[in-house]
Amino acid sequence: NNNNNSNSNSSSSTTTSGSMADQAAPNQPQPPPHPHPHPRPHPRPHQAAPGRSSAAAAGPGKPDLLRSLPDVGPGKGFENAVRYLRRERACCAICCLRMLNIPGKTLAEKDTIALESFVESIQSLGKNDEIKTKREKMAKEICPLCWGVFDRAAPQNSNGKQQTLATEEEERESVKACKADKNPRFLSIVHSRVLSEGYEFKEFKPSFGIPSTLDVRDKSMYLDLWNKFPEKFPCIPQSEMVPLKPAHHRRDRKKKKRKLEDSRVAYQEGGDTHRASPEESKESRSDRRPPRTWDEHYYTYLKEVLSEMTRLRLPSLLGNATQSTDSLFKIHIELKQPKIEEADRGALTNVMTNVTRRLMQASDEYSDYNRGRIGKRRGKNPFSRQNLPNILGQLTHGDLSQSGFCPPPVPSEMESISVEVVCSHNSMYVSGRYLKLVRGISQTPWILENNERKSPTSVQEEIGRYIEKEFKAKAVKLHSGGREDADVRMLGNGRPFVLEIVDPHRQASEKELLEMVKKVNGHKPKPLVLVKEARLHKTSEGKTRVTELMDAAQNKRKEYRARVYMTTDQDENDVRSKLNAVKDLKVLQKTPIRVLHRRSQLIRPKMIHRLKIGKWHGPRLFDLDLVTEAGTYVKEFVHGDRGRTRPHLGDLLGCQTDILILDVIRLLPNSDPA
């Protein structure tokens, strides 16, 4: 910034915040009521005047770092604020600059040693004996705004030993590989944990979990700076009040399903169901997001700095991997300090609850909610990520001062924040068709509660044995278009399936997939399952394929071949004439006795489209070909299930019938006349 721009900003901030301080009480100045429309926030102090670069504004004689941070150097008026944050509040160098609204990108581009030296150069303008005393005090404390997440070295506990945030082996690897003297400690922990998981990736997508009380600490510290230095820190106006809706005890299941399927938002348009495009779905989701507060225009959020450091520094540590929002590999970084967070919640509960009550009273549904007509839960969680932005925008200096939280207290615990890293890879999918050539194996693993196996193996295990190993997956899960019993073979054109590969640690190619399929089909001494038409899909394609598979399974016809036994001798020509003439026979089937323990008691109308006698084995034994509607219990249609299926095959022949073996011959589309 040039001098003219700096002076104009300074005079503007002095006029705005100084007049507010005159109207408020001398000990507890209060922000003014929220004006409408919002006043324009002051520009960030690092920004240069139009037509003039930051380096030119800083002057030729200043160090390179001061050229990028011109408004924070000596003579610019922020030295007292930096000294206060560093000495009195024990803030780290990065948090000191965050409170001055230095962008996260600027802080991430500079290494941590340079930032610390820069802040120390500002701090050294004071008295040497005072600096020495404060430094000894800061060595025993952690930063109250980030809880030590930006520390380069582990803090010391009361015994003088370092607090390790990872195992000793991980610590040595991270220090060696990440050059921890220049990077914050959380980056070295993320680097070591990601490498230890053994994932193979070229892109990654980071996400962060930050305690909500850290956001309250940031605003509390800024309000304290505004109270002490009103001529340099503009006042934050209260954000627009957005009413909080009451929390319902039970949510509608349809709303839950709609939330899980954001990418398939549907609405009525012109009488036809229209599936929203990804752009339309994104817009509909953005309408449900909580409003952002205006605090981001006055100081830099902790998450912004973490995101920029991860974006700019972590790729080089991970072998030049690139950060992408579309990446299937995700790195979730969770910051936790339960002891300090519990203490903060105890101190802030009353003031946050009062603000929540004010927002609840602004809702039209408050009267019904207060009388207990809506739900059973009394109140909202003020610390949830959904409610925090709205509540945070209503907090004032007076609210936080009454709770003793302005300025935020320096944590008494000598334990830095813990960094938990969770790596995961979105599922990949393999589609195709399978043929089950033997009886006695189930479609999925059949294991009882006492770990007793009812089936020696399964179709899922036979297909996924080699695929799970090659992809280094956590597990595999089989999705199929219908299912057959364990004692039923699947022949003909095969049954379509999609194999979900859960959390794969490596990504194989199509060529490698074909080699895995060859191993499945070449099982010794003889193959149990054959796979054909195998294809590899990524997450979005695979999920779509699973949905289509489930929908299509209900609209297919199935052709079976059953071996039927009759209790009395029958003439072949008589049986053929009776059964071959059957077309579109409607039957009513109660839930079979064999599945009654896991299926609801219903009467299901089903359609037998065609019956045809196959090979005749004798006066009591023959093969019967059936074409039925999807979901028909064929075994029960043959033997009657003690009268629970009417009419059944015995009713047509006038004798008792039973089924010996059953095979699925092929799957037919619903439009096939069969």
XYZ file of C-alpha atoms in Angstrom:
674
model
C 0.000 0.000 0.000
C 1.147 3.553 -0.627
C 0.921 6.238 2.010
C -2.271 7.779 0.627
C -4.086 4.474 0.675
C -2.763 3.654 4.118
C -3.814 7.003 5.509
C -7.282 6.755 4.011
C -7.744 3.301 5.476
C -6.479 4.467 8.833
C -8.734 7.500 8.937
C -11.729 5.452 7.842
C -11.146 2.852 10.522
C -10.573 5.557 13.120
C -13.837 7.247 12.253
C -15.856 4.061 12.303
C -14.495 2.302 15.347
C -13.500 5.383 17.325
C -17.005 6.828 17.269
C -18.413 3.484 18.375
C -15.988 3.345 21.262
C -17.108 6.833 22.397
C -20.742 5.754 22.534
C -20.066 2.540 24.479
C -19.028 2.147 28.073
C -15.302 2.858 28.680
C -14.609 -0.602 30.118
C -16.792 -2.675 27.789
C -17.259 -1.032 24.385
C -20.066 -2.633 22.428
C -20.396 -3.015 18.655
C -23.251 -1.014 17.175
C -26.532 -2.627 16.140
C -26.395 -4.250 12.745
C -26.986 -1.604 10.061
C -28.641 -2.395 6.781
C -27.168 -2.750 4.239
C -23.803 -4.077 5.499
C -20.970 -1.540 5.541
C -18.069 -2.413 3.307
C -15.291 -4.034 5.362
C -11.859 -2.470 5.416
C -9.444 -3.856 2.828
C -6.831 -6.271 4.032
C -3.732 -4.395 5.217
C -1.457 -6.364 2.864
C -3.181 -5.106 -0.278
C -1.324 -2.504 -2.326
C -2.860 0.587 -3.821
C -4.176 0.343 -7.377
C -1.401 0.693 -9.916
C 1.348 0.119 -7.405
C 2.865 -3.195 -6.301
C 3.411 -4.282 -2.708
C 7.168 -4.330 -3.196
C 7.186 -0.711 -4.391
C 5.018 0.344 -1.473
C 7.313 -1.338 1.012
C 10.321 0.617 -0.114
C 13.645 -0.539 -1.540
C 15.441 -0.761 1.775
C 13.141 -3.324 3.472
C 13.710 -7.105 3.572
C 11.870 -9.277 1.075
C 9.367 -10.506 3.680
C 8.472 -6.938 4.615
C 7.871 -6.206 0.939
C 5.073 -8.795 0.937
C 3.715 -7.564 4.293
C 4.157 -3.780 4.033
C 1.439 -2.652 6.431
C 2.680 -4.740 9.352
C 6.276 -3.515 9.404
C 7.812 -0.913 11.720
C 6.257 2.485 11.444
C 2.884 1.254 10.191
C 1.111 1.288 13.525
C 0.565 -2.443 14.103
C 3.659 -3.037 16.244
C 1.761 -2.611 19.505
C -0.884 -5.087 18.430
C 1.761 -7.658 17.457
C 3.605 -7.157 20.744
C 0.360 -7.564 22.656
C -0.549 -10.775 20.853
C 2.951 -12.188 21.157
C 3.835 -11.176 24.708
C 0.574 -10.863 26.623
C -1.499 -13.523 24.881
C 1.328 -15.970 23.906
C 0.100 -16.254 20.298
C 2.288 -17.937 17.719
C 3.700 -15.956 14.786
C 1.150 -17.214 12.267
C -1.819 -16.442 14.521
C -0.450 -12.953 15.167
C -0.480 -12.307 11.430
C -3.888 -13.980 11.032
C -5.406 -11.437 13.390
C -3.978 -8.689 11.147
C -5.968 -10.154 8.231
C -2.902 -11.377 6.342
C -4.267 -13.879 3.775
C -3.670 -17.560 4.253
C -1.951 -17.802 0.867
C 0.647 -15.214 1.916
C 1.315 -17.050 5.179
C 1.555 -20.399 3.395
C 4.042 -19.141 0.810
C 6.526 -18.111 3.504
C 8.270 -20.778 5.558
C 7.601 -20.845 9.284
C 11.131 -19.727 10.269
C 10.822 -16.569 8.162
C 7.438 -15.731 9.683
C 8.742 -16.242 13.208
C 11.789 -14.084 12.508
C 9.576 -11.380 11.066
C 7.312 -11.306 14.116
C 10.339 -11.368 16.427
C 11.765 -8.363 14.567
C 8.600 -6.422 15.374
C 8.574 -7.664 18.950
C 12.235 -6.724 19.520
C 11.374 -3.024 19.301
C 10.429 -3.132 23.003
C 12.466 -3.483 26.159
C 14.962 -6.332 26.225
C 14.328 -7.388 29.836
C 10.584 -7.499 29.215
C 11.115 -9.593 26.075
C 13.264 -12.076 27.977
C 10.615 -12.506 30.666
C 7.815 -12.961 28.150
C 9.842 -15.462 26.122
C 10.402 -17.600 29.190
C 6.678 -17.495 29.843
C 5.764 -18.365 26.237
C 8.089 -21.383 26.302
C 5.741 -22.960 28.851
C 2.483 -22.103 27.061
C 0.797 -22.970 23.775
C -0.932 -20.610 21.394
C -4.502 -19.877 22.559
C -5.778 -19.487 18.972
C -4.455 -22.617 17.271
C -3.519 -24.761 20.296
C -0.053 -25.332 18.868
C -1.044 -26.687 15.450
C 1.497 -24.380 13.753
C 4.348 -25.204 16.161
C 7.551 -26.434 14.561
C 8.776 -28.343 17.644
C 6.902 -30.385 20.196
C 5.973 -28.384 23.322
C 7.479 -29.375 26.630
C 5.449 -30.721 29.502
C 5.986 -30.134 33.200
C 8.730 -32.787 33.300
C 10.695 -31.082 30.548
C 10.001 -33.888 28.070
C 8.645 -33.318 24.610
C 5.055 -34.197 23.874
C 5.113 -36.415 20.784
C 2.144 -36.296 18.466
C 3.184 -39.476 16.646
C 5.240 -42.568 17.369
C 8.997 -42.226 17.575
C 9.465 -43.928 14.214
C 6.909 -41.658 12.554
C 8.578 -38.680 14.214
C 11.991 -39.508 12.756
C 10.551 -40.096 9.311
C 8.545 -36.879 9.327
C 11.440 -34.725 10.533
C 13.764 -36.228 7.947
C 11.377 -36.080 4.982
C 9.469 -32.869 5.730
C 12.327 -30.677 6.924
C 10.350 -29.822 10.023
C 12.495 -26.752 10.672
C 10.566 -24.953 7.911
C 7.117 -26.604 7.969
C 4.521 -26.594 10.755
C 4.346 -29.767 12.726
C 0.899 -30.786 11.485
C 2.260 -31.133 7.936
C 4.946 -33.544 9.073
C 2.324 -35.617 10.906
C 0.041 -35.681 7.863
C 2.969 -36.661 5.653
C 4.087 -39.534 7.876
C 0.570 -40.892 8.436
C -0.315 -40.809 4.721
C 2.859 -42.656 3.779
C 2.304 -45.239 6.499
C -1.148 -46.103 5.072
C 0.405 -47.389 1.855
C -1.944 -45.768 -0.666
C -0.923 -45.304 -4.296
C -2.278 -42.017 -5.628
C -1.508 -39.124 -7.944
C -4.217 -36.781 -6.661
C -5.656 -36.112 -3.232
C -8.507 -34.141 -1.722
C -7.954 -32.761 1.808
C -10.627 -31.931 4.365
C -10.423 -30.553 7.885
C -12.202 -31.075 11.164
C -11.619 -28.110 13.464
C -13.098 -27.723 16.972
C -15.858 -25.133 16.928
C -14.470 -23.398 20.006
C -11.393 -22.349 17.993
C -13.652 -20.203 15.803
C -15.065 -18.570 18.930
C -11.521 -17.947 20.184
C -10.608 -16.208 16.915
C -13.517 -13.799 17.110
C -12.969 -13.201 20.806
C -9.333 -12.261 20.175
C -10.262 -9.903 17.368
C -12.885 -8.178 19.535
C -10.246 -7.783 22.234
C -7.900 -6.153 19.701
C -10.713 -3.858 18.578
C -11.249 -2.877 22.209
C -7.574 -2.091 22.788
C -6.646 -0.647 19.382
C -9.874 0.810 17.917
C -7.959 3.102 15.568
C -6.407 0.128 13.739
C -9.047 -2.624 13.917
C -12.488 -1.852 12.457
C -15.572 -2.928 14.336
C -17.363 -6.092 13.220
C -21.100 -5.393 12.825
C -23.584 -8.009 13.892
C -24.607 -10.174 10.978
C -28.177 -10.422 9.801
C -30.287 -12.551 12.144
C -31.334 -15.801 10.478
C -33.923 -17.680 12.582
C -33.030 -21.198 13.696
C -35.766 -23.747 13.077
C -36.667 -26.096 15.926
C -35.010 -29.510 15.967
C -37.469 -32.298 15.270
C -37.125 -35.492 17.279
C -37.758 -37.643 14.224
C -36.918 -36.712 10.682
C -38.885 -37.752 7.694
C -37.306 -40.773 6.048
C -37.858 -39.249 2.642
C -35.778 -36.229 3.653
C -32.986 -38.520 4.825
C -33.023 -40.364 1.543
C -33.047 -37.113 -0.392
C -30.038 -35.904 1.597
C -28.106 -39.065 0.795
C -28.915 -38.736 -2.901
C -28.099 -35.082 -3.543
C -26.849 -35.927 -7.009
C -30.282 -37.318 -7.947
C -32.526 -34.434 -6.961
C -35.803 -34.774 -8.824
C -38.703 -32.382 -9.220
C -41.869 -32.148 -11.271
C -41.621 -30.130 -14.475
C -44.372 -30.136 -17.061
C -45.875 -33.315 -15.665
C -42.654 -35.312 -16.219
C -40.053 -36.191 -13.641
C -36.869 -34.269 -14.400
C -33.539 -35.403 -12.973
C -31.469 -32.401 -12.038
C -28.056 -31.934 -13.573
C -24.965 -31.808 -11.302
C -24.958 -28.000 -11.623
C -28.625 -27.769 -10.567
C -27.990 -30.167 -7.689
C -25.067 -28.033 -6.548
C -27.234 -24.923 -6.568
C -29.959 -26.651 -4.560
C -27.401 -27.770 -1.988
C -25.931 -24.267 -1.718
C -29.387 -22.944 -0.788
C -29.395 -25.178 2.285
C -25.947 -24.162 3.497
C -25.675 -21.935 6.588
C -24.835 -18.285 5.933
C -21.204 -17.227 6.108
C -20.366 -14.570 8.694
C -18.648 -11.315 7.849
C -15.768 -12.115 10.198
C -13.752 -13.478 7.274
C -13.316 -9.909 5.998
C -11.644 -8.772 9.218
C -9.294 -11.597 10.181
C -8.067 -14.762 8.515
C -9.745 -17.995 9.508
C -7.659 -20.831 10.855
C -9.069 -23.178 8.234
C -7.960 -20.856 5.442
C -4.340 -21.029 6.568
C -4.481 -24.799 7.000
C -6.020 -25.206 3.545
C -3.455 -22.989 1.848
C -0.523 -24.676 3.588
C -1.876 -28.063 2.579
C -2.380 -26.906 -1.002
C 1.030 -25.288 -1.423
C 3.331 -27.440 0.721
C 1.872 -30.921 1.042
C 2.049 -31.934 -2.684
C 5.847 -31.685 -2.737
C 6.051 -33.805 0.412
C 3.829 -36.492 -1.136
C 5.869 -37.042 -4.269
C 4.471 -34.134 -6.308
C 0.887 -35.364 -6.012
C -1.649 -32.744 -7.065
C -4.582 -31.502 -5.050
C -7.922 -31.916 -6.808
C -11.527 -31.534 -5.705
C -12.447 -34.487 -7.947
C -9.865 -36.859 -6.482
C -11.027 -40.253 -5.238
C -8.325 -40.288 -2.543
C -9.255 -38.237 0.515
C -7.157 -37.051 3.449
C -9.184 -35.931 6.456
C -7.233 -33.943 9.058
C -8.964 -33.821 12.441
C -7.700 -31.467 15.155
C -8.561 -32.475 18.715
C -7.790 -31.321 22.236
C -10.592 -32.705 24.432
C -9.453 -31.174 27.715
C -9.202 -27.589 26.464
C -12.316 -27.922 24.331
C -14.335 -29.182 27.286
C -13.173 -26.235 29.401
C -14.068 -23.768 26.640
C -17.529 -25.242 26.202
C -18.126 -24.952 29.925
C -17.202 -21.262 29.854
C -19.197 -20.493 26.702
C -22.318 -22.572 27.264
C -24.386 -19.819 28.891
C -23.615 -17.052 26.411
C -23.995 -19.349 23.391
C -27.295 -20.671 24.729
C -28.617 -17.126 25.203
C -27.765 -16.235 21.605
C -29.396 -19.468 20.432
C -32.550 -18.597 22.360
C -32.708 -15.173 20.709
C -32.438 -16.788 17.290
C -35.065 -19.369 18.187
C -37.477 -16.647 19.265
C -37.133 -15.076 15.814
C -38.607 -18.222 14.280
C -42.314 -18.492 13.489
C -42.348 -22.009 14.915
C -40.953 -20.973 18.299
C -44.336 -20.877 20.061
C -45.230 -24.420 18.990
C -41.734 -25.602 19.813
C -41.809 -23.992 23.254
C -45.059 -25.784 24.073
C -43.447 -29.098 23.170
C -45.621 -29.763 20.125
C -42.682 -30.130 17.776
C -40.294 -32.898 18.765
C -38.938 -33.862 22.146
C -35.489 -32.278 22.020
C -35.261 -29.000 23.892
C -32.923 -26.625 22.119
C -30.214 -26.531 19.508
C -26.551 -27.412 19.864
C -24.840 -23.996 19.625
C -21.463 -25.585 18.864
C -22.603 -27.548 15.807
C -21.169 -26.568 12.440
C -24.674 -25.968 11.107
C -25.578 -23.365 13.741
C -22.178 -21.870 14.613
C -21.841 -19.361 11.714
C -25.188 -17.760 12.539
C -24.558 -17.730 16.290
C -21.000 -16.458 15.880
C -22.264 -13.479 13.901
C -24.401 -12.387 16.870
C -21.660 -12.571 19.538
C -20.472 -9.193 20.837
C -17.612 -8.028 22.991
C -19.987 -7.637 25.915
C -21.313 -11.187 25.604
C -17.845 -12.710 25.654
C -16.566 -10.371 28.391
C -19.392 -11.387 30.737
C -18.385 -15.024 30.347
C -14.722 -14.204 30.971
C -13.756 -15.296 27.479
C -12.571 -12.000 25.987
C -9.653 -12.209 25.512
C -9.626 -16.007 25.235
C -7.715 -17.605 28.092
C -4.323 -19.165 27.464
C -4.719 -22.944 27.862
C -3.252 -24.227 31.090
C -2.736 -27.712 29.648
C 0.825 -28.237 28.489
C -0.308 -30.650 25.817
C -0.448 -29.497 22.208
C -3.378 -30.259 19.951
C -3.476 -33.770 18.534
C -3.636 -34.265 14.789
C -5.572 -37.300 13.607
C -5.248 -38.214 9.947
C -7.779 -40.508 8.287
C -7.053 -41.615 4.717
C -9.687 -43.183 2.514
C -10.260 -43.925 -1.139
C -13.672 -43.867 -2.761
C -14.952 -47.245 -3.803
C -14.224 -48.540 -7.280
C -16.545 -50.915 -9.113
C -16.267 -53.905 -11.419
C -19.336 -54.805 -13.496
C -20.017 -57.950 -15.481
C -21.998 -61.195 -15.511
C -21.390 -64.339 -13.509
C -22.382 -67.985 -13.955
C -22.611 -70.264 -10.911
C -21.710 -73.749 -12.102
C -22.103 -75.746 -8.872
C -24.684 -76.059 -6.141
C -24.088 -75.507 -2.475
C -22.511 -72.038 -2.519
C -24.426 -68.891 -1.587
C -24.302 -65.573 -3.389
C -22.779 -63.734 -0.402
C -20.972 -65.171 2.654
C -23.459 -67.158 4.752
C -22.149 -67.025 8.308
C -24.236 -67.439 11.446
C -23.865 -65.416 14.643
C -21.614 -68.083 16.201
C -19.255 -67.749 13.178
C -20.485 -71.059 11.774
C -20.408 -71.149 7.978
C -23.477 -72.571 6.271
C -21.768 -72.385 2.900
C -18.096 -73.269 2.303
C -17.657 -70.306 -0.033
C -19.754 -67.788 -1.960
C -19.975 -66.090 -5.327
C -18.729 -62.849 -3.757
C -15.664 -64.549 -2.298
C -14.848 -66.412 -5.509
C -15.031 -63.264 -7.667
C -13.439 -60.935 -5.126
C -10.597 -63.210 -3.960
C -8.064 -62.014 -6.522
C -9.565 -58.556 -7.060
C -9.409 -57.665 -3.367
C -5.787 -58.766 -3.197
C -4.633 -56.897 -6.315
C -6.421 -53.669 -5.390
C -5.263 -53.969 -1.742
C -8.845 -53.236 -0.755
C -10.364 -53.194 2.694
C -13.262 -55.384 1.541
C -15.445 -56.220 -1.462
C -19.213 -56.183 -1.686
C -21.350 -57.848 -4.343
C -24.414 -56.112 -5.823
C -26.471 -58.198 -8.230
C -29.669 -58.015 -10.236
C -31.594 -60.468 -8.052
C -30.280 -63.559 -6.301
C -30.586 -67.327 -6.382
C -30.629 -69.803 -3.496
C -27.472 -71.630 -2.493
C -28.724 -74.899 -4.019
C -29.643 -73.273 -7.341
C -27.264 -72.906 -10.280
C -27.072 -69.773 -12.442
C -26.610 -70.768 -16.107
C -27.296 -69.343 -19.559
C -26.305 -65.737 -20.171
C -25.393 -65.215 -16.503
C -26.600 -62.767 -13.877
C -25.453 -59.112 -14.051
C -23.464 -57.937 -11.038
C -21.413 -55.011 -9.754
C -18.569 -55.739 -7.338
C -17.820 -52.796 -5.049
C -14.130 -52.521 -4.093
C -14.122 -50.763 -0.714
C -11.208 -48.420 0.067
C -8.698 -49.680 -2.532
C -5.071 -48.805 -1.774
C -4.009 -49.103 -5.407
C -5.743 -48.638 -8.747
C -5.388 -51.430 -11.264
C -5.869 -51.043 -14.993
C -8.348 -52.756 -17.297
C -5.584 -55.054 -18.498
C -4.801 -56.137 -14.945
C -8.505 -56.699 -14.316
C -8.686 -59.141 -17.217
C -5.790 -61.091 -15.709
C -7.703 -61.329 -12.425
C -10.787 -62.588 -14.261
C -8.683 -65.299 -15.920
C -7.578 -66.489 -12.488
C -11.210 -66.656 -11.319
C -12.292 -68.599 -14.410
C -9.285 -70.903 -14.193
C -9.880 -72.077 -10.644
C -8.495 -75.590 -9.967
C -9.566 -78.377 -10.033
C -12.661 -76.880 -11.698
C -14.110 -73.370 -11.708
C -17.018 -72.717 -9.377
C -17.915 -69.336 -10.868
C -17.334 -67.912 -14.346
C -17.100 -64.165 -14.972
C -17.581 -62.513 -18.350
C -17.944 -58.981 -19.739
C -15.925 -57.544 -16.832
C -15.387 -53.777 -16.853
C -13.812 -51.342 -14.406
C -15.722 -48.241 -13.258
C -14.889 -45.266 -11.087
C -17.093 -44.093 -8.223
C -19.743 -42.069 -10.068
C -20.123 -44.585 -12.894
C -20.227 -47.497 -10.462
C -22.945 -45.980 -8.282
C -25.054 -45.275 -11.346
C -24.545 -48.841 -12.504
C -25.662 -50.223 -9.114
C -28.832 -48.114 -9.193
C -29.666 -49.216 -12.712
C -29.001 -52.821 -11.762
C -31.420 -52.715 -8.832
C -34.128 -51.030 -10.890
C -33.767 -53.445 -13.800
C -33.949 -56.495 -11.523
C -37.607 -55.733 -10.752
C -38.554 -55.454 -14.433
C -37.160 -58.731 -15.762
C -38.631 -62.129 -16.485
C -36.714 -65.219 -15.448
C -36.592 -68.634 -17.055
C -36.126 -71.632 -14.751
C -35.769 -75.388 -15.199
C -37.104 -77.525 -12.340
C -37.106 -81.289 -11.858
C -40.568 -82.174 -10.556
C -41.634 -85.323 -8.677
C -45.302 -86.415 -8.569
C -46.752 -88.694 -5.867
C -48.917 -90.615 -8.403
C -48.262 -91.979 -11.859
C -49.352 -89.637 -14.646
C -49.658 -90.011 -18.405
C -47.054 -87.977 -20.286
C -49.449 -86.681 -22.978
C -52.017 -85.714 -20.356
C -49.446 -83.756 -18.310
C -48.046 -82.035 -21.406
C -51.489 -80.969 -22.584
C -52.361 -79.517 -19.174
C -49.141 -77.586 -18.530
C -48.168 -76.461 -22.026
C -51.508 -74.668 -22.320
C -50.841 -72.451 -19.284
C -50.310 -68.777 -20.200
C -50.113 -65.805 -17.806
C -51.338 -67.656 -14.740
C -51.826 -65.348 -11.755
C -50.891 -66.831 -8.374
C -51.063 -65.458 -4.828
C -48.098 -66.283 -2.639
C -47.893 -65.763 1.098
C -44.426 -65.248 2.520
C -42.780 -68.718 2.411
C -42.253 -70.510 5.693
C -38.517 -70.880 5.008
C -37.979 -67.091 4.897
C -40.730 -66.034 7.296
C -38.165 -65.317 10.044
C -36.584 -62.511 7.978
C -39.395 -61.337 5.660
C -42.646 -59.600 6.506
C -45.927 -61.508 6.277
C -47.450 -60.420 2.976
C -49.527 -61.816 0.138
C -47.654 -61.226 -3.113
C -49.461 -61.512 -6.472
C -47.141 -62.979 -9.111
C -47.459 -64.028 -12.742
C -46.469 -67.349 -14.324
C -46.083 -66.388 -17.971
C -45.418 -69.818 -19.451
C -45.044 -73.525 -18.558
C -43.460 -76.129 -20.830
C -42.615 -79.784 -20.240
C -39.007 -80.641 -20.999
C -37.461 -84.088 -20.703
C -39.777 -86.836 -19.448
C -37.922 -89.151 -17.035
C -40.773 -91.500 -16.083
C -44.402 -91.625 -14.932
C -43.581 -89.565 -11.823
C -40.527 -87.498 -12.838
C -40.081 -84.789 -15.490
C -38.304 -81.476 -16.200
C -40.407 -78.322 -16.271
C -39.390 -75.023 -17.910
C -41.015 -71.924 -16.388
C -40.993 -68.235 -17.340
C -42.074 -66.154 -14.354
C -42.251 -62.612 -13.119
C -39.266 -61.358 -11.114
C -39.591 -62.183 -7.431
C -41.668 -65.335 -7.858
C -40.984 -68.096 -5.340
C -40.619 -70.983 -7.834
C -40.041 -73.712 -5.240
C -43.243 -72.758 -3.443
C -45.173 -72.692 -6.723
C -44.131 -76.316 -7.359
C -44.853 -77.856 -3.927
C -47.501 -75.402 -2.686
C -45.819 -74.509 0.649
C -48.620 -76.179 2.624
C -51.311 -74.249 0.816
C -49.647 -70.818 1.136
C -49.362 -70.506 -2.675
C -52.584 -70.734 -4.677
C -52.889 -72.113 -7.282
C -49.740 -74.224 -7.385
C -48.508 -76.962 -9.722
C -50.215 -79.742 -7.754
C -53.567 -78.003 -8.194
C -53.075 -78.009 -11.970
C -52.147 -81.718 -12.094
C -54.544 -82.950 -9.412
C -51.807 -84.537 -7.282
C -49.092 -83.617 -4.825
C -45.858 -82.379 -6.402
C -42.385 -81.604 -5.090
C -39.209 -80.071 -6.515
C -35.866 -81.886 -6.548
C -33.458 -79.458 -8.275
C -33.741 -75.989 -9.772
C -31.612 -73.967 -12.210
C -31.887 -70.431 -13.524
C -31.589 -70.734 -17.301
C -31.541 -67.091 -18.321
C -32.806 -63.598 -17.535
C -35.214 -62.013 -20.009
C -36.177 -58.348 -20.399
C -39.747 -57.545 -19.475
C -40.642 -56.825 -23.093
C -39.511 -60.281 -24.259
C -42.593 -62.333 -25.244
C -40.728 -65.487 -24.058
